[in-house]
Short mmCIF file of C-alpha atoms and ligand atoms in Angstrom, two decimals:
data_model
loop_
_atom_site.label_atom_id
_atom_site.label_comp_id
_atom_site.label_asym_id
_atom_site.label_seq_id
_atom_site.Cartn_x
_atom_site.Cartn_y
_atom_site.Cartn_z
CA MET A 11 3.16 16.73 17.57
CA LYS A 12 1.76 16.38 14.07
CA LEU A 13 3.16 13.27 12.34
CA VAL A 14 3.54 13.40 8.57
CA TYR A 15 4.45 10.18 6.76
CA MET A 16 6.18 10.85 3.47
CA ASP A 17 8.00 7.58 2.97
CA HIS A 18 5.48 5.44 1.08
CA SER A 19 8.20 4.00 -1.15
CA ALA A 20 9.72 2.39 1.95
CA THR A 21 6.44 0.83 3.06
CA THR A 22 2.75 1.64 3.53
CA PRO A 23 0.23 1.00 6.30
CA VAL A 24 -2.08 -1.97 5.79
CA ASP A 25 -5.42 -0.66 4.55
CA GLN A 26 -8.19 -1.12 7.15
CA GLU A 27 -10.30 -3.05 4.63
CA VAL A 28 -7.34 -5.32 3.88
CA PHE A 29 -6.78 -5.86 7.60
CA ASN A 30 -10.41 -6.83 8.16
CA THR A 31 -10.24 -9.31 5.29
CA ILE A 32 -7.08 -10.93 6.66
CA LYS A 33 -8.05 -11.30 10.31
CA PRO A 34 -10.18 -14.50 10.19
CA TYR A 35 -7.34 -16.36 8.44
CA TYR A 36 -5.18 -16.07 11.55
CA THR A 37 -7.76 -17.53 13.90
CA ASP A 38 -11.05 -19.10 12.80
CA VAL A 39 -9.99 -20.13 9.31
CA PHE A 40 -6.45 -21.19 10.14
CA TYR A 41 -6.26 -24.53 8.29
CA ASN A 42 -3.49 -25.62 6.03
CA PRO A 43 -4.76 -25.10 2.47
CA SER A 44 -3.22 -28.47 1.49
CA SER A 45 -5.23 -30.44 4.06
CA ALA A 46 -7.90 -32.86 2.85
CA TYR A 47 -10.80 -32.06 5.24
CA SER A 48 -13.52 -29.78 4.02
CA PRO A 49 -12.91 -26.72 6.28
CA ALA A 50 -9.45 -26.46 4.72
CA GLN A 51 -11.06 -26.07 1.32
CA LYS A 52 -12.23 -22.64 2.39
CA VAL A 53 -8.60 -21.64 2.90
CA ARG A 54 -7.55 -23.13 -0.45
CA LYS A 55 -10.36 -21.14 -2.09
CA ALA A 56 -9.18 -17.93 -0.40
CA VAL A 57 -5.64 -18.44 -1.71
CA GLU A 58 -6.92 -19.08 -5.22
CA LYS A 59 -9.19 -16.05 -5.07
CA ALA A 60 -6.17 -13.93 -4.15
CA ARG A 61 -4.31 -15.39 -7.12
CA GLU A 62 -7.15 -14.22 -9.37
CA GLN A 63 -7.13 -10.75 -7.79
CA VAL A 64 -3.39 -10.34 -8.38
CA ALA A 65 -3.66 -11.66 -11.94
CA LEU A 66 -6.54 -9.30 -12.73
CA LEU A 67 -4.58 -6.19 -11.71
CA ILE A 68 -1.72 -6.97 -14.13
CA ASN A 69 -3.71 -8.75 -16.88
CA ALA A 70 -2.10 -12.14 -16.24
CA LEU A 71 -3.62 -15.60 -15.85
CA PRO A 72 -4.07 -16.84 -12.27
CA GLU A 73 -1.77 -19.81 -12.97
CA GLU A 74 0.98 -17.36 -13.92
CA ILE A 75 1.19 -16.02 -10.34
CA ILE A 76 3.64 -17.54 -7.83
CA PHE A 77 3.29 -16.25 -4.27
CA THR A 78 6.57 -15.38 -2.53
CA SER A 79 7.71 -13.81 0.73
CA GLY A 80 8.03 -10.41 -0.95
CA GLY A 81 9.71 -8.43 -3.68
CA THR A 82 13.17 -9.58 -2.67
CA GLU A 83 12.36 -13.27 -3.04
CA ALA A 84 10.55 -12.67 -6.34
CA ASP A 85 13.59 -10.82 -7.73
CA ASN A 86 15.95 -13.55 -6.50
CA GLN A 87 13.86 -16.32 -8.02
CA ALA A 88 13.33 -14.52 -11.32
CA ILE A 89 17.03 -13.95 -11.79
CA ILE A 90 18.83 -16.81 -10.05
CA SER A 91 16.35 -19.58 -10.79
CA TYR A 92 15.85 -18.50 -14.38
CA ALA A 93 19.58 -18.28 -15.03
CA ILE A 94 20.37 -21.65 -13.47
CA THR A 95 17.48 -23.42 -15.21
CA ASN A 96 18.40 -22.01 -18.61
CA MET A 97 22.19 -21.94 -18.43
CA GLU A 98 22.65 -24.43 -21.24
CA LYS A 99 21.51 -21.58 -23.55
CA GLY A 100 24.13 -19.16 -22.27
CA ARG A 101 25.58 -17.61 -19.15
CA HIS A 102 25.25 -13.88 -19.75
CA ILE A 103 22.66 -11.59 -18.18
CA ILE A 104 21.99 -7.84 -18.43
CA THR A 105 20.67 -5.45 -15.81
CA SER A 106 20.80 -1.69 -15.19
CA ALA A 107 22.87 0.46 -12.86
CA ILE A 108 19.81 1.73 -10.95
CA GLU A 109 18.24 -1.55 -9.87
CA HIS A 110 17.23 -2.40 -6.32
CA HIS A 111 19.83 -4.40 -4.38
CA ALA A 112 17.55 -7.45 -4.57
CA VAL A 113 18.29 -7.49 -8.31
CA LEU A 114 21.91 -6.29 -8.24
CA ASP A 115 22.92 -8.74 -5.52
CA SER A 116 21.15 -11.63 -7.28
CA CYS A 117 23.27 -10.81 -10.33
CA LYS A 118 26.39 -10.72 -8.13
CA TYR A 119 25.50 -14.14 -6.80
CA LEU A 120 25.35 -15.42 -10.37
CA ILE A 121 28.70 -13.79 -11.19
CA ASN A 122 30.21 -15.68 -8.26
CA ASN A 123 28.76 -18.85 -9.73
CA GLY A 124 30.11 -18.74 -13.25
CA PHE A 125 27.83 -16.25 -14.99
CA GLU A 126 28.70 -12.93 -16.57
CA CYS A 127 26.63 -9.79 -16.11
CA THR A 128 26.61 -6.49 -17.98
CA VAL A 129 25.31 -3.56 -15.94
CA ILE A 130 24.12 -0.98 -18.44
CA PRO A 131 24.11 2.75 -17.64
CA VAL A 132 21.09 5.07 -17.58
CA ASN A 133 20.86 8.63 -18.90
CA SER A 134 20.84 11.70 -16.65
CA LEU A 135 17.06 11.37 -16.14
CA GLY A 136 17.51 7.84 -14.85
CA VAL A 137 16.15 6.14 -17.94
CA VAL A 138 17.61 3.11 -19.76
CA GLU A 139 17.92 4.00 -23.44
CA PRO A 140 16.87 1.18 -25.79
CA GLU A 141 20.04 1.57 -27.90
CA THR A 142 22.16 1.03 -24.81
CA LEU A 143 20.38 -2.24 -24.15
CA GLU A 144 20.68 -3.31 -27.77
CA LYS A 145 24.46 -2.82 -27.69
CA ALA A 146 24.88 -4.92 -24.55
CA ILE A 147 23.22 -8.02 -26.02
CA ARG A 148 25.53 -10.96 -26.80
CA PRO A 149 24.86 -14.33 -28.43
CA ASP A 150 25.00 -15.93 -24.98
CA THR A 151 22.62 -13.45 -23.25
CA ILE A 152 19.72 -15.35 -21.67
CA LEU A 153 18.07 -12.82 -19.37
CA ILE A 154 17.49 -9.06 -19.09
CA SER A 155 16.23 -7.53 -15.85
CA ILE A 156 15.25 -3.85 -15.86
CA MET A 157 13.06 -2.32 -13.15
CA HIS A 158 9.75 -0.63 -13.99
CA GLY A 159 9.84 2.36 -11.61
CA ASN A 160 12.86 3.38 -9.58
CA ASN A 161 12.51 3.46 -5.81
CA GLU A 162 14.88 6.41 -5.29
CA ILE A 163 14.29 8.81 -8.17
CA GLY A 164 10.88 7.66 -9.40
CA SER A 165 11.82 7.36 -13.09
CA ILE A 166 9.68 4.96 -15.11
CA GLN A 167 11.44 2.84 -17.71
CA PRO A 168 10.24 2.24 -21.28
CA ILE A 169 9.65 -1.44 -20.47
CA LYS A 170 7.57 -2.18 -23.57
CA GLU A 171 10.36 -1.03 -25.90
CA LEU A 172 13.06 -2.76 -23.87
CA ALA A 173 11.10 -6.02 -23.71
CA GLU A 174 10.58 -5.92 -27.45
CA ILE A 175 14.34 -5.82 -27.96
CA ALA A 176 14.64 -8.83 -25.67
CA ARG A 177 11.94 -10.71 -27.58
CA GLU A 178 13.55 -10.00 -30.97
CA ASN A 179 16.71 -11.60 -29.59
CA GLN A 180 14.90 -14.51 -27.90
CA ILE A 181 16.00 -13.36 -24.46
CA ALA A 182 13.75 -13.57 -21.39
CA PHE A 183 12.76 -10.23 -19.81
CA HIS A 184 12.11 -9.62 -16.11
CA THR A 185 10.98 -6.37 -14.52
CA ASP A 186 10.93 -5.41 -10.85
CA ALA A 187 7.58 -3.60 -10.63
CA VAL A 188 7.54 -3.36 -6.84
CA GLN A 189 7.36 0.44 -6.98
CA THR A 190 4.75 0.72 -9.75
CA MET A 191 2.38 -2.09 -8.79
CA GLY A 192 -0.91 -0.55 -7.72
CA LYS A 193 0.35 2.95 -8.53
CA ILE A 194 0.16 3.04 -12.32
CA PRO A 195 -1.64 0.72 -14.75
CA LEU A 196 0.29 -2.51 -15.38
CA ASP A 197 -0.43 -4.96 -18.17
CA VAL A 198 2.05 -7.80 -18.55
CA LYS A 199 0.62 -8.81 -21.93
CA ALA A 200 0.88 -5.29 -23.36
CA LEU A 201 4.40 -4.92 -21.93
CA GLY A 202 5.41 -8.26 -23.49
CA ILE A 203 7.48 -9.46 -20.54
CA ASN A 204 8.23 -12.93 -19.14
CA MET A 205 8.51 -12.15 -15.45
CA LEU A 206 7.46 -9.39 -13.03
CA SER A 207 8.05 -8.96 -9.30
CA GLY A 208 5.56 -7.33 -6.94
CA SER A 209 5.40 -6.74 -3.20
CA SER A 210 2.28 -6.31 -1.11
CA HIS A 211 3.58 -3.89 1.55
CA LYS A 212 4.37 -1.17 -0.98
CA PHE A 213 0.67 -0.75 -1.77
CA TYR A 214 -1.27 -1.13 1.48
CA GLY A 215 -0.98 -4.89 1.89
CA PRO A 216 0.89 -6.78 4.63
CA LYS A 217 4.68 -7.08 4.78
CA GLY A 218 6.38 -10.36 3.92
CA THR A 219 4.17 -11.21 0.93
CA GLY A 220 4.76 -10.73 -2.75
CA PHE A 221 4.57 -12.59 -6.01
CA LEU A 222 6.36 -13.43 -9.19
CA TYR A 223 4.46 -13.30 -12.45
CA LEU A 224 5.80 -16.06 -14.65
CA LYS A 225 4.51 -16.07 -18.23
CA LYS A 226 3.14 -19.43 -19.33
CA GLY A 227 5.88 -21.34 -21.11
CA THR A 228 8.76 -19.55 -19.35
CA ARG A 229 10.90 -22.20 -17.70
CA ILE A 230 12.17 -21.50 -14.21
CA GLY A 231 13.40 -23.49 -11.22
CA ARG A 232 12.77 -22.84 -7.57
CA LEU A 233 14.69 -21.25 -4.72
CA LEU A 234 12.90 -23.09 -1.93
CA HIS A 235 12.82 -26.87 -2.03
CA GLY A 236 10.39 -29.10 -0.19
CA GLY A 237 6.64 -29.47 -0.66
CA SER A 238 4.87 -29.08 -3.98
CA GLN A 239 3.05 -25.82 -3.18
CA GLU A 240 2.70 -23.15 -5.89
CA ARG A 241 2.80 -25.81 -8.63
CA LYS A 242 6.25 -26.82 -7.41
CA HIS A 243 7.60 -23.31 -7.93
CA ARG A 244 7.87 -22.43 -4.24
CA ALA A 245 7.88 -24.95 -1.41
CA GLY A 246 6.50 -24.15 2.04
CA THR A 247 3.07 -23.76 3.61
CA GLU A 248 1.45 -20.70 2.11
CA ASN A 249 1.39 -17.46 4.11
CA VAL A 250 -2.39 -17.48 3.89
CA PRO A 251 -3.20 -14.18 5.65
CA GLY A 252 -0.44 -12.46 3.70
CA ILE A 253 -1.66 -13.86 0.40
CA VAL A 254 -5.29 -12.96 1.15
CA GLY A 255 -4.13 -9.44 2.06
CA LEU A 256 -2.10 -9.12 -1.12
CA GLY A 257 -5.15 -10.14 -3.14
CA LYS A 258 -7.41 -7.64 -1.39
CA ALA A 259 -4.79 -4.88 -1.78
CA CYS A 260 -4.73 -5.62 -5.53
CA GLU A 261 -8.51 -5.40 -5.73
CA LEU A 262 -8.56 -2.05 -3.91
CA ALA A 263 -5.63 -0.70 -5.95
CA GLY A 264 -7.46 -1.54 -9.16
CA GLU A 265 -10.60 0.28 -8.02
CA ARG A 266 -8.74 3.36 -6.82
CA LEU A 267 -6.04 3.59 -9.45
CA PRO A 268 -7.30 6.26 -11.86
CA GLU A 269 -8.33 8.60 -9.05
CA GLN A 270 -5.08 8.02 -7.10
CA VAL A 271 -2.86 8.61 -10.15
CA GLU A 272 -4.51 11.96 -10.73
CA ARG A 273 -4.49 13.02 -7.09
CA LEU A 274 -0.92 11.94 -6.32
CA THR A 275 0.45 13.42 -9.54
CA LYS A 276 -1.10 16.78 -8.60
CA LEU A 277 0.05 16.59 -4.98
CA GLY A 278 3.55 15.54 -6.03
CA LYS A 279 3.74 18.47 -8.44
CA ARG A 280 2.68 20.90 -5.71
CA LEU A 281 5.44 19.58 -3.46
CA THR A 282 8.11 19.53 -6.19
CA ASP A 283 7.28 22.98 -7.54
CA GLY A 284 7.10 24.38 -4.02
CA ILE A 285 10.56 23.05 -3.13
CA LEU A 286 12.21 24.08 -6.39
CA THR A 287 10.82 27.61 -6.35
CA THR A 288 11.53 28.42 -2.69
CA ILE A 289 14.91 26.75 -2.14
CA PRO A 290 17.84 27.86 -4.33
CA ASN A 291 20.56 25.47 -5.55
CA THR A 292 18.15 22.56 -5.63
CA ARG A 293 17.57 20.09 -8.41
CA LEU A 294 14.96 17.47 -9.14
CA THR A 295 16.39 14.00 -9.65
CA GLY A 296 14.82 11.51 -12.02
CA HIS A 297 12.48 12.13 -14.92
CA PRO A 298 10.39 15.34 -14.63
CA VAL A 299 7.25 13.75 -16.14
CA ASP A 300 7.58 9.98 -16.53
CA ARG A 301 7.75 9.23 -12.84
CA ILE A 302 5.84 7.39 -10.14
CA PRO A 303 2.88 9.56 -9.04
CA GLY A 304 3.57 11.21 -5.68
CA SER A 305 7.28 10.42 -5.75
CA VAL A 306 9.41 13.51 -5.15
CA SER A 307 13.20 13.35 -5.14
CA VAL A 308 15.53 16.31 -4.96
CA CYS A 309 19.13 17.17 -4.19
CA PHE A 310 20.13 20.23 -2.19
CA GLU A 311 23.65 21.51 -2.74
CA PHE A 312 25.91 22.04 0.28
CA VAL A 313 23.91 19.93 2.74
CA GLU A 314 23.87 16.33 3.97
CA GLY A 315 20.71 14.31 3.41
CA GLU A 316 21.12 12.67 6.81
CA SER A 317 21.04 16.08 8.55
CA ILE A 318 17.88 17.04 6.69
CA LEU A 319 16.24 13.79 7.81
CA LEU A 320 17.15 14.43 11.45
CA MET A 321 15.70 17.94 11.40
CA LEU A 322 12.55 16.81 9.61
CA ASP A 323 12.18 14.00 12.15
CA GLN A 324 12.23 16.54 14.98
CA LEU A 325 9.20 18.12 13.33
CA GLY A 326 7.39 14.80 12.89
CA ILE A 327 8.11 14.43 9.18
CA MET A 328 9.20 10.98 8.03
CA ALA A 329 11.19 10.92 4.81
CA SER A 330 14.27 9.26 3.41
CA SER A 331 17.51 10.04 1.70
CA GLY A 332 18.23 7.59 -1.06
CA SER A 333 16.77 4.20 -0.27
CA ALA A 334 16.11 2.85 3.21
CA CYS A 335 18.44 -0.07 2.58
CA THR A 336 21.44 2.18 1.93
CA SER A 337 20.95 4.76 4.66
CA GLY A 338 23.23 3.94 7.50
CA SER A 339 26.09 3.73 5.05
CA LEU A 340 27.97 6.90 4.18
CA ASP A 341 28.36 6.14 0.48
CA PRO A 342 26.07 8.13 -1.78
CA SER A 343 23.40 5.97 -3.37
CA HIS A 344 24.39 3.98 -6.47
CA VAL A 345 21.30 5.35 -8.22
CA LEU A 346 22.27 9.00 -7.76
CA LEU A 347 25.81 8.27 -8.90
CA ALA A 348 24.43 6.37 -11.93
CA ILE A 349 22.52 9.46 -13.15
CA GLY A 350 25.82 11.32 -13.13
CA LEU A 351 25.49 13.41 -9.99
CA PRO A 352 28.81 14.30 -8.37
CA ALA A 353 29.13 12.59 -4.95
CA GLU A 354 28.95 15.89 -3.04
CA ILE A 355 25.58 16.74 -4.58
CA ALA A 356 24.26 13.17 -4.26
CA HIS A 357 24.94 13.44 -0.51
CA GLY A 358 22.25 16.13 -0.23
CA SER A 359 19.41 13.98 -1.49
CA LEU A 360 15.90 13.89 -0.08
CA ARG A 361 13.08 11.56 -1.08
CA LEU A 362 9.49 12.40 -0.15
CA THR A 363 6.94 9.82 -1.29
CA LEU A 364 3.24 10.49 -0.91
CA GLY A 365 0.43 7.99 -0.49
CA LYS A 366 -3.32 7.59 -0.40
CA ASP A 367 -3.71 9.37 2.96
CA SER A 368 -1.35 12.26 2.17
CA THR A 369 -3.10 15.63 2.16
CA VAL A 370 -2.54 19.12 0.80
CA GLU A 371 -2.00 20.16 4.43
CA ASP A 372 0.84 17.62 4.77
CA VAL A 373 2.48 18.96 1.62
CA ASP A 374 2.11 22.56 2.71
CA TYR A 375 3.52 21.77 6.16
CA VAL A 376 6.66 20.37 4.54
CA LEU A 377 6.84 23.37 2.22
CA GLN A 378 6.64 25.62 5.25
CA VAL A 379 9.36 23.95 7.34
CA LEU A 380 11.81 22.74 4.70
CA PRO A 381 13.22 26.07 3.41
CA PRO A 382 14.36 27.26 6.87
CA ILE A 383 15.87 23.82 7.56
CA ILE A 384 17.95 23.91 4.41
CA GLU A 385 18.95 27.51 5.07
CA ARG A 386 20.06 26.68 8.60
CA LEU A 387 22.03 23.64 7.48
CA ARG A 388 23.71 25.67 4.78
CA GLN A 389 24.71 28.32 7.30
CA MET A 390 26.41 25.63 9.36
CA SER A 391 27.95 23.91 6.35
CA PRO A 392 31.67 24.10 5.64
CA LEU A 393 30.79 23.33 2.03
CA VAL A 394 29.21 26.73 1.36
CA ARG A 395 31.68 29.12 -0.15
C1 LIG B 441 10.91 -2.58 -1.63
C2 LIG B 441 11.50 -3.03 -2.92
C3 LIG B 441 11.93 -4.35 -3.12
C4 LIG B 441 11.91 -5.36 -2.01
O1 LIG B 441 10.62 -5.79 -1.71
P1 LIG B 441 10.36 -6.50 -0.26
O2 LIG B 441 8.96 -6.97 -0.36
O3 LIG B 441 10.56 -5.43 0.76
O4 LIG B 441 11.33 -7.61 -0.16
C5 LIG B 441 12.41 -4.70 -4.36
N1 LIG B 441 12.47 -3.81 -5.36
C6 LIG B 441 12.08 -2.54 -5.23
C7 LIG B 441 12.16 -1.61 -6.37
C8 LIG B 441 11.59 -2.10 -4.00
O5 LIG B 441 11.22 -0.83 -3.85
#
């Protein structure tokens, strides 16, 4: 059976070139980068080279990069450690209703520990409006965290405008860029932000590795206590192969970016247009234009997303309904509810996310099998009047 992977927002395969670069660091060059003997210096150098590669992709300085165990840890550290370190300035933070759970649950943790959090709404296209952010700011607000690109509906936020509002009010700004890193150009200086989270496995690097960009001068504590690795920002022996892989993935992403943006935008449009024109009672979710290239999200009326996934799976097509973290629960995704979709429509959501190896043939295969699947499910549905 033909297998078609259309879930690149959940994770991606490690690029072969990345894999080849990583391999020696598991075996031959296995030393602890903190060790004093000379062979270990080679490992230290590899870690520092990776730091430069990450920094280059987002226009940061190498010393502004803290390696973490992934996007989740970076989000936790940005929010929890920043808030705790700076709480003498105030105990109020702001985030949006469509954030990843790594951000929302970090905010909840702070709420349980004496902080207050305002969760601002988004408009029907899944975009935070600058005026909404402005209105939520209080004298005791110390941190704003708004994601760059949404993992479920693909909408890209006006981070530059939002960060400017934060700066005018002397509030730190963090963005979760896990879904945009390596997919669209990212420039932390141009965006004017203090912190940014990234994760290697969302753009062809290994799982379990990510980073936090921390602008020089931004004060933050640490989540993990122990050794003085990462300039005392993150204790623990470095995940050297993971870090080397993240660096290589950044280098490759930078080289391929312009061509990939163009190709995935086109391919995504072919898939979106094909679905919307052949399947009635279907709507696109998220912003029609300002979205992550190759990210397609739709809602079909009168069907359950879970049923669509099962039928696609039988045909070898891997996709998701809402985010991978929420499937398994029967509640419609918080993101789809936040853009104002009624629960019964949000239940019929499907997310297809394309990647570097996706082809026109893959897209056309989905366009061929999806309409009869939806039609069959609708025939069986008690929801159809
Ligand atoms: C995947 C994802 C994360 C979590 O990253 P991990 O490296 O899997 O911990 C955080 N935020 C967003 C938007 C994501 O898509």
